Coordinates of C-alpha atoms in Angstrom, one line a residue:
X1 CA -119.1 -153.2 -31.4
X2 CA -116.4 -155.7 -30.5
X3 CA -115.3 -158.0 -33.3
X4 CA -116.5 -155.7 -36.2
X5 CA -113.2 -155.4 -37.7
X6 CA -112.5 -159.2 -37.2
X7 CA -115.8 -160.1 -38.8
X8 CA -115.0 -157.9 -41.9
X9 CA -111.6 -159.4 -42.3
X10 CA -112.8 -163.0 -42.0
X11 CA -115.5 -162.4 -44.5
X12 CA -113.1 -161.0 -47.0
X13 CA -110.9 -164.2 -46.6
X14 CA -113.9 -166.5 -47.0
X15 CA -115.2 -164.5 -50.0
X16 CA -112.0 -165.3 -51.9
X17 CA -112.5 -169.0 -51.4
X18 CA -116.3 -168.9 -52.5
X19 CA -115.5 -168.3 -56.1
X20 CA -113.4 -171.4 -56.5
X21 CA -114.9 -174.8 -57.1
X22 CA -111.9 -176.7 -55.9
X23 CA -109.7 -175.4 -53.1
X24 CA -106.1 -176.4 -53.0
X25 CA -103.7 -176.6 -50.0
X26 CA -102.2 -173.4 -51.1
X27 CA -105.6 -171.7 -51.0
X28 CA -106.2 -173.0 -47.5
X29 CA -102.8 -171.7 -46.3
X30 CA -103.4 -168.2 -48.0
X31 CA -106.7 -168.0 -46.2
X32 CA -105.1 -169.1 -42.9
X33 CA -102.4 -166.4 -43.3
X34 CA -105.2 -163.8 -43.5
X35 CA -107.2 -165.2 -40.7
X36 CA -103.8 -165.3 -38.6
X37 CA -103.2 -161.5 -39.2
X38 CA -106.9 -160.6 -38.7
X39 CA -106.8 -162.5 -35.2
X40 CA -103.6 -160.9 -34.2
X41 CA -105.0 -157.3 -35.2
X42 CA -108.0 -158.3 -32.9
X43 CA -105.3 -158.5 -30.1
X44 CA -105.6 -162.3 -29.7
X45 CA -102.7 -163.8 -27.9
X46 CA -99.9 -165.0 -30.4
X47 CA -99.6 -168.6 -29.1
X48 CA -103.5 -168.7 -29.2
X49 CA -103.5 -167.7 -32.8
X50 CA -100.7 -170.0 -33.7
X51 CA -102.4 -173.1 -32.2
X52 CA -105.8 -172.1 -33.7
X53 CA -104.6 -171.7 -37.2
X54 CA -102.5 -175.0 -37.1
X55 CA -105.6 -176.8 -35.9
X56 CA -107.9 -175.3 -38.6
X57 CA -105.3 -175.9 -41.3
X58 CA -104.8 -179.5 -40.3
X59 CA -108.7 -180.1 -40.4
X60 CA -109.1 -178.0 -43.8
X61 CA -106.4 -179.9 -45.7
X62 CA -107.6 -183.3 -44.7
X63 CA -111.2 -182.7 -44.7
X64 CA -113.7 -184.7 -46.7
X65 CA -116.1 -182.2 -48.2
X66 CA -119.8 -182.8 -47.3
X67 CA -122.1 -183.4 -50.1
X68 CA -124.3 -180.6 -49.1
X69 CA -121.3 -178.0 -48.7
X70 CA -119.0 -176.4 -51.1
X71 CA -115.3 -176.6 -50.1
X72 CA -115.6 -172.7 -49.0
X73 CA -118.5 -173.6 -46.9
X74 CA -116.7 -176.6 -45.3
X75 CA -113.8 -174.3 -44.3
X76 CA -116.2 -171.8 -42.8
X77 CA -117.8 -174.7 -40.7
X78 CA -114.3 -175.9 -39.5
X79 CA -113.4 -172.3 -38.4
X80 CA -116.9 -171.8 -36.7
X81 CA -116.4 -175.1 -34.8
X82 CA -112.8 -174.2 -33.8
X83 CA -113.8 -170.7 -32.6
X84 CA -116.5 -172.2 -30.5
X85 CA -114.0 -174.7 -29.0
X86 CA -111.4 -171.9 -28.5
X87 CA -114.0 -169.8 -26.4
X88 CA -114.9 -172.8 -24.2
X89 CA -117.2 -175.1 -26.3
X90 CA -120.3 -174.7 -24.3
X91 CA -122.1 -172.2 -22.0
X92 CA -120.7 -172.4 -18.4
X93 CA -123.3 -171.7 -16.0
X94 CA -123.1 -170.6 -12.2
X95 CA -122.5 -173.3 -9.5
X96 CA -125.6 -173.2 -7.3
X97 CA -125.2 -174.3 -3.8
X98 CA -127.9 -176.9 -2.8
X99 CA -127.8 -175.5 0.7
X100 CA -128.4 -171.7 0.3
X101 CA -127.1 -169.2 0.2
X102 CA -124.8 -169.6 -2.9
X103 CA -121.9 -167.1 -2.4
X104 CA -120.4 -165.4 -5.3
X105 CA -117.2 -163.3 -4.9
X106 CA -116.7 -160.7 -7.5
X107 CA -113.0 -159.7 -8.0
X108 CA -111.1 -157.6 -10.3
X109 CA -109.2 -154.4 -10.8
X110 CA -110.4 -151.0 -10.2
X111 CA -112.3 -149.6 -13.1
X112 CA -113.3 -152.9 -14.7
X113 CA -117.0 -152.5 -13.6
X114 CA -116.9 -155.0 -10.8
X115 CA -119.6 -153.2 -8.7
X116 CA -121.9 -152.5 -11.5
X117 CA -121.7 -155.8 -13.1
X118 CA -122.0 -157.6 -9.9
X119 CA -125.3 -155.8 -9.4
X120 CA -126.2 -156.4 -13.0
X121 CA -125.8 -160.2 -12.4
X122 CA -127.8 -160.2 -9.3
X123 CA -130.6 -158.4 -11.2
X124 CA -130.5 -160.8 -14.0
X125 CA -130.8 -163.8 -11.7
X126 CA -133.7 -162.1 -9.7
X127 CA -135.5 -161.4 -12.9
X128 CA -134.9 -164.8 -14.9
X129 CA -134.1 -167.3 -12.1
X130 CA -136.6 -166.1 -9.4
X131 CA -133.8 -165.6 -6.9
X132 CA -133.5 -163.5 -3.9
X133 CA -130.0 -162.0 -4.0
X134 CA -128.2 -159.9 -1.4
X135 CA -125.3 -157.4 -2.4
X136 CA -122.6 -157.1 0.0
X137 CA -120.2 -154.0 0.2
X138 CA -116.7 -155.4 1.0
X139 CA -114.9 -152.6 -0.7
X140 CA -114.1 -150.3 2.3
X141 CA -111.3 -148.4 0.4
X142 CA -112.8 -146.8 -2.7
X143 CA -114.5 -143.6 -2.1
X144 CA -118.3 -143.8 -2.4
X145 CA -118.1 -147.6 -3.3
X146 CA -120.8 -148.4 -0.6
X147 CA -123.0 -145.6 -1.9
X148 CA -122.6 -146.8 -5.5
X149 CA -123.8 -150.4 -4.4
X150 CA -126.6 -148.9 -2.4
X151 CA -127.8 -146.8 -5.3
X152 CA -127.6 -149.9 -7.7
X153 CA -129.3 -152.0 -5.2
X154 CA -132.1 -149.4 -5.0
X155 CA -132.6 -149.3 -8.8
X156 CA -132.8 -153.0 -8.9
X157 CA -134.8 -153.5 -5.8
X158 CA -132.2 -155.6 -4.3
X159 CA -131.1 -155.3 -0.6
X160 CA -127.6 -154.2 0.3
X161 CA -125.6 -155.2 3.4
X162 CA -122.9 -153.0 4.7
X163 CA -121.0 -152.4 7.9
X164 CA -119.1 -149.2 6.9
X165 CA -115.3 -149.4 7.2
X166 CA -115.2 -152.7 9.0
X167 CA -112.9 -155.5 8.2
X168 CA -113.9 -157.1 4.9
X169 CA -113.6 -160.6 6.2
X170 CA -115.9 -159.7 9.1
X171 CA -118.3 -158.2 6.6
X172 CA -118.5 -161.1 4.3
X173 CA -119.1 -163.5 7.4
X174 CA -121.9 -161.4 8.8
X175 CA -123.5 -160.9 5.4
X176 CA -123.8 -164.7 5.0
X177 CA -125.4 -165.0 8.4
X178 CA -127.8 -162.2 7.5
X179 CA -128.7 -164.0 4.2
X180 CA -129.5 -167.3 6.0
X181 CA -131.8 -165.3 8.4
X182 CA -133.7 -163.3 5.8
X183 CA -134.2 -165.8 3.0
X184 CA -131.5 -164.4 0.6
X185 CA -130.4 -167.4 -1.6
X186 CA -127.6 -165.6 -3.2
X187 CA -124.8 -163.5 -1.8
X188 CA -122.7 -161.2 -4.0
X189 CA -119.5 -159.9 -2.5
X190 CA -118.4 -156.7 -3.9
X191 CA -114.7 -156.8 -3.0
X192 CA -112.0 -154.1 -3.4
X193 CA -110.0 -153.5 -6.4
X194 CA -106.7 -151.7 -7.2
X195 CA -105.3 -149.9 -10.2
X196 CA -102.8 -152.6 -10.4
X197 CA -102.2 -156.1 -8.9
X198 CA -100.3 -156.0 -5.8
X199 CA -99.6 -158.3 -2.7
X200 CA -101.9 -156.4 -0.4
X201 CA -104.9 -156.8 -2.6
X202 CA -104.5 -160.5 -3.2
X203 CA -103.8 -161.3 0.4
X204 CA -107.1 -159.6 1.5
X205 CA -109.0 -161.4 -1.2
X206 CA -107.4 -164.7 -0.1
X207 CA -108.6 -164.0 3.5
X208 CA -112.1 -163.5 2.4
X209 CA -112.1 -166.6 0.2
X210 CA -110.9 -168.8 3.1
X211 CA -113.3 -167.3 5.5
X212 CA -116.6 -167.8 3.4
X213 CA -115.6 -170.5 0.9
X214 CA -117.5 -169.0 -2.0
X215 CA -119.2 -171.2 -4.6
X216 CA -118.0 -169.0 -7.4
X217 CA -115.1 -166.6 -7.7
X218 CA -115.7 -164.5 -10.8
X219 CA -113.1 -162.1 -12.2
X220 CA -114.5 -159.1 -13.9
X221 CA -112.2 -157.9 -16.7
X222 CA -112.6 -155.0 -19.3
X223 CA -112.6 -156.1 -22.9
X224 CA -111.3 -152.8 -23.9
X225 CA -107.8 -153.4 -22.4
X226 CA -107.2 -156.3 -24.6
X227 CA -104.3 -158.6 -23.9
X228 CA -103.9 -156.9 -20.5
X229 CA -107.3 -158.6 -19.5
X230 CA -105.8 -162.0 -20.1
X231 CA -102.6 -161.1 -18.0
X232 CA -104.9 -159.9 -15.2
X233 CA -107.0 -163.1 -15.4
X234 CA -103.7 -165.2 -15.2
X235 CA -102.5 -163.4 -12.1
X236 CA -105.9 -163.5 -10.3
X237 CA -106.4 -167.1 -11.1
X238 CA -103.0 -168.2 -9.8
X239 CA -103.9 -166.4 -6.5
X240 CA -107.5 -167.3 -6.2
X241 CA -108.2 -170.2 -8.5
X242 CA -111.0 -168.5 -10.4
X243 CA -114.2 -170.4 -11.4
X244 CA -115.0 -168.0 -14.3
X245 CA -114.9 -164.6 -15.8
X246 CA -117.3 -161.7 -16.6
X247 CA -116.1 -159.8 -19.6
X248 CA -117.4 -156.2 -19.6
X249 CA -117.6 -153.5 -22.4
X250 CA -118.1 -155.8 -25.3
X251 CA -120.4 -153.1 -26.6
X252 CA -117.4 -150.7 -27.0
X253 CA -114.6 -150.4 -29.6
X254 CA -113.0 -153.6 -28.2
X255 CA -111.0 -155.8 -30.7
X256 CA -112.4 -158.6 -28.9
X257 CA -109.1 -160.5 -28.4
X258 CA -109.7 -161.1 -24.7
X259 CA -112.9 -163.2 -25.3
X260 CA -110.9 -165.5 -27.7
X261 CA -107.7 -165.8 -25.5
X262 CA -109.0 -166.0 -21.9
X263 CA -110.3 -169.7 -22.1
X264 CA -107.4 -170.9 -24.0
X265 CA -104.8 -169.1 -21.8
X266 CA -106.2 -169.6 -18.3
X267 CA -108.6 -172.5 -18.8
X268 CA -111.3 -170.5 -17.1
X269 CA -114.6 -170.0 -19.0
X270 CA -116.3 -166.7 -19.6
X271 CA -119.6 -167.1 -17.9
X272 CA -121.3 -163.6 -18.5
X273 CA -120.6 -160.6 -20.7
X274 CA -121.6 -156.9 -20.1
X275 CA -123.0 -155.4 -23.3
X276 CA -124.1 -151.9 -22.3
X277 CA -124.4 -149.4 -19.6
X278 CA -128.1 -150.2 -18.6
X279 CA -128.6 -152.5 -15.6
X280 CA -130.2 -155.2 -17.8
X281 CA -127.4 -155.4 -20.3
X282 CA -125.7 -158.4 -19.1
X283 CA -126.1 -161.9 -20.5
X284 CA -124.7 -165.5 -20.4
X285 CA -121.8 -166.0 -22.6
X286 CA -122.5 -168.7 -25.4
X287 CA -119.3 -169.7 -27.3
X288 CA -121.2 -171.2 -30.2
X289 CA -123.3 -168.1 -30.7
X290 CA -120.3 -165.6 -30.5
X291 CA -118.4 -167.7 -33.0
X292 CA -121.6 -167.5 -35.3
X293 CA -121.7 -163.6 -34.8
X294 CA -118.0 -163.2 -35.4
X295 CA -118.3 -165.1 -38.7
X296 CA -121.3 -162.9 -39.8
X297 CA -123.9 -165.7 -39.4
X298 CA -126.0 -163.7 -36.8
X299 CA -127.4 -165.1 -33.6
X300 CA -131.1 -165.7 -34.1
X301 CA -131.4 -167.7 -30.7
X302 CA -130.3 -164.6 -28.7
X303 CA -132.5 -162.4 -30.7
X304 CA -135.5 -164.9 -30.0
X305 CA -134.7 -164.7 -26.2
X306 CA -134.5 -160.9 -26.2
X307 CA -137.8 -160.8 -27.9
X308 CA -139.3 -163.5 -25.5
X309 CA -138.3 -161.2 -22.5
X310 CA -140.3 -158.2 -23.9
X311 CA -143.0 -160.4 -25.5
X312 CA -146.6 -159.7 -24.3
X313 CA -148.7 -162.6 -25.7
X314 CA -152.1 -160.8 -24.8
X315 CA -150.9 -157.7 -26.6
X316 CA -149.7 -159.8 -29.6
X317 CA -153.1 -161.3 -29.9
X318 CA -154.9 -157.9 -29.6
X319 CA -152.5 -156.4 -32.1
X320 CA -153.0 -159.3 -34.7
X321 CA -156.8 -158.8 -34.4
X322 CA -156.5 -155.0 -34.8
X323 CA -154.4 -155.5 -37.8
X324 CA -157.0 -157.9 -39.4
X325 CA -159.7 -155.3 -38.8
X326 CA -157.3 -152.4 -39.9
X327 CA -157.7 -150.6 -36.6
X328 CA -154.0 -150.1 -35.8
X329 CA -153.7 -146.9 -34.0
X330 CA -150.9 -144.6 -32.8
X331 CA -151.3 -145.9 -29.5
X332 CA -150.6 -149.4 -30.7
X333 CA -147.5 -148.0 -32.7
X334 CA -146.2 -146.5 -29.4
X335 CA -146.6 -149.9 -27.6
X336 CA -144.6 -151.6 -30.4
X337 CA -141.8 -148.9 -30.1
X338 CA -141.7 -149.6 -26.3
X339 CA -141.3 -153.2 -26.7
X340 CA -138.5 -152.7 -29.4
X341 CA -136.7 -150.3 -27.0
X342 CA -136.8 -152.8 -24.3
X343 CA -134.9 -155.4 -26.4
X344 CA -131.7 -153.1 -26.3
X345 CA -129.6 -151.0 -28.8
X346 CA -130.9 -151.4 -32.4
X347 CA -127.4 -151.8 -33.9
X348 CA -126.6 -154.7 -31.3
X349 CA -129.9 -156.4 -32.3
X350 CA -129.1 -155.9 -36.0
X351 CA -125.8 -157.7 -35.2
X352 CA -127.9 -160.8 -34.4
X353 CA -129.1 -160.9 -37.9
X354 CA -127.3 -163.1 -40.4
X355 CA -125.4 -161.1 -42.9
X356 CA -126.0 -157.6 -41.4
X357 CA -122.9 -155.6 -41.0
X358 CA -123.4 -153.2 -37.9
X359 CA -120.9 -150.7 -39.2
X360 CA -123.3 -150.0 -42.0
X361 CA -125.8 -148.7 -39.3
X362 CA -123.2 -146.3 -37.6
X363 CA -124.5 -143.1 -39.3
X364 CA -128.3 -144.3 -39.6
X365 CA -129.6 -143.1 -36.3
X366 CA -126.7 -143.5 -33.7
X367 CA -128.4 -141.9 -30.9
X368 CA -132.1 -143.1 -31.7
X369 CA -133.3 -139.4 -32.3
X370 CA -135.8 -140.4 -34.9
X371 CA -137.5 -142.9 -32.4
X372 CA -137.4 -140.4 -29.6
X373 CA -138.9 -137.8 -31.7
X374 CA -141.6 -140.1 -32.8
X375 CA -142.4 -141.0 -29.3
X376 CA -142.5 -137.2 -28.2
X377 CA -145.0 -136.4 -31.0
X378 CA -147.3 -139.3 -30.0
X379 CA -147.2 -138.7 -26.4
X380 CA -148.1 -134.9 -27.1
X381 CA -151.4 -136.1 -28.5
X382 CA -154.6 -136.6 -26.6
X383 CA -156.0 -140.1 -26.5
X384 CA -158.7 -139.3 -29.0
X385 CA -156.1 -138.0 -31.5
X386 CA -154.0 -141.2 -31.0
X387 CA -157.0 -143.3 -31.8
X388 CA -158.1 -141.2 -34.7
X389 CA -155.4 -138.9 -36.5
X390 CA -157.9 -137.8 -39.0
X391 CA -159.1 -135.2 -36.5
X392 CA -155.7 -133.4 -36.4
X393 CA -156.3 -130.0 -38.0
X394 CA -153.7 -127.1 -38.3
X395 CA -154.3 -125.8 -34.7
X396 CA -154.1 -129.3 -33.2
X397 CA -150.7 -130.0 -35.1
X398 CA -149.3 -126.6 -33.8
X399 CA -150.2 -127.5 -30.3
X400 CA -148.7 -131.1 -30.6
X401 CA -145.4 -129.5 -32.1
X402 CA -145.2 -127.0 -29.3
X403 CA -145.8 -129.7 -26.7
X404 CA -142.9 -131.9 -27.9
X405 CA -140.5 -129.1 -28.9
X406 CA -140.5 -130.1 -32.6
X407 CA -142.0 -128.6 -35.9
X408 CA -145.3 -129.0 -37.6
X409 CA -143.4 -130.5 -40.5
X410 CA -142.2 -133.3 -38.1
X411 CA -145.8 -133.9 -37.0
X412 CA -146.9 -134.2 -40.7
X413 CA -144.0 -136.5 -41.6
X414 CA -145.0 -138.9 -38.9
X415 CA -148.7 -138.8 -39.9
X416 CA -147.7 -139.4 -43.5
X417 CA -145.6 -142.4 -42.5
X418 CA -148.3 -143.8 -40.2
X419 CA -151.0 -143.5 -43.1
X420 CA -148.6 -145.5 -45.4
X421 CA -148.4 -148.1 -42.8
X422 CA -152.1 -148.3 -42.3
X423 CA -152.5 -148.7 -46.1
X424 CA -150.0 -151.5 -46.2
X425 CA -151.8 -153.3 -43.2
X426 CA -155.1 -152.9 -45.0
X427 CA -153.6 -154.6 -48.1
X428 CA -152.1 -157.4 -46.0
X429 CA -155.4 -157.9 -44.2
X430 CA -157.3 -157.9 -47.5
X431 CA -154.7 -160.6 -48.9
X432 CA -153.1 -158.5 -51.6
X433 CA -149.9 -156.5 -52.2
X434 CA -149.3 -153.8 -54.8
X435 CA -146.9 -154.7 -57.8
X436 CA -143.3 -154.7 -56.8
X437 CA -144.1 -155.8 -53.4
X438 CA -144.5 -159.4 -53.7
X439 CA -145.3 -159.4 -57.4
X440 CA -149.0 -158.3 -57.0
X441 CA -150.1 -161.7 -55.8
X442 CA -152.4 -162.7 -53.1
X443 CA -151.1 -163.3 -49.5
X444 CA -152.1 -166.8 -48.4
X445 CA -155.1 -167.0 -46.3
X446 CA -154.2 -167.0 -42.6
X447 CA -150.6 -165.8 -43.1
X448 CA -150.7 -163.3 -40.4
X449 CA -151.9 -165.9 -37.9
X450 CA -149.4 -168.3 -39.3
X451 CA -146.5 -165.9 -38.7
X452 CA -147.8 -165.3 -35.1
X453 CA -147.9 -169.1 -34.5
X454 CA -144.5 -169.5 -36.0
X455 CA -143.0 -167.0 -33.5
X456 CA -144.9 -168.6 -30.6
X457 CA -143.5 -172.0 -31.6
X458 CA -140.0 -170.7 -31.6
X459 CA -140.6 -169.1 -28.2
X460 CA -142.1 -172.4 -26.7
X461 CA -139.2 -174.4 -28.0
X462 CA -136.6 -172.0 -26.5
X463 CA -138.5 -172.0 -23.1
X464 CA -138.3 -175.8 -23.1
X465 CA -134.7 -175.6 -23.8
X466 CA -134.1 -173.3 -20.9
X467 CA -136.0 -175.4 -18.4
X468 CA -133.7 -178.3 -19.4

């Protein structure tokens, strides 16, 4: 994942400060030297690094330490605030035209993920915003570009407007007329890219912009190319006056410098980030949350939002009732796995938890084989076997193993794990835990319900915040 190396280096720098009761100016300068090197290694622009460390140093040396914070905590707080400011300060949303349709022009170099991420963004707005987007194929040069857009539109159930190899300007104009007649309130123009910036590309994009006057001109850049992403953003901004950036492939081995440099260099905010290959893996860019993750503090709000998207309140109530009555089955276990999978890659979710180093999870289960095997075993069972695993004799187990392509030992291992889970739930529902798991004490009455209510409260609070 992006920023892993940077997070480790910043954590090491702060660790040295935590052991000191009083921090001198020399300590601050030493810490800033390490932070400067860490940022440069992350491919952040030299000028951006210089200005950032200068600003942080000035605040740290002259800071009045708050009563509730140690000097080291105060420095972490200052670095967090400065990182947030560096990446834009606040979340930048899309400009929505009060007279539909809102026209969004996607631009960028070939290979940055312009077509895919334009479709992803349309899908996100359809799912979360209740919008009715239209995808428009204005790239008439790249082989199969139109076909790719049509395939993505089919997968997301979003209509695609295309006129073959016609003039891109005419296509864009006709698409907006089509959108007005057919009730599409958002139009995404998938424009042509090149392997490099050239005059012909820019002239065509300028003509499209002049003809349709888009509400947003979003540049799609690949985080993997590092400082070149910032150079591309600068060139496109000079020609088209961008309104924002979509930064892709933040789930890869990117050092993350582009995310920290683009806003400071171009003045244009990062509005969305692509975090994976799946069509739902795009999300709004929150500078404060990203700063928190870079500093190893996690991102609980994003985690709650992901849970909320996959949260089935009715199923949660039924599950709580089953847990109380110790009637948790393998079918319930499968439901929980599916909801967890819907939240995305496990290592990226772990990165949202404070203090969790995702690099520690690299060899844990990188391709999710254990979860896939568990799912295959349960799906090879009959409904009766899922409800009551005690009926599984030797011949049934052999049939299940044969059905999922695994061994009987794998089936036995899952059943043993499930039995242990049931025992744990039985102890929780009865209000006690064995020694060593909470000290052998009683679980407070209504704890399960209280945990559920706390989760609901957090989700409701987040919903209200979204509406505002």
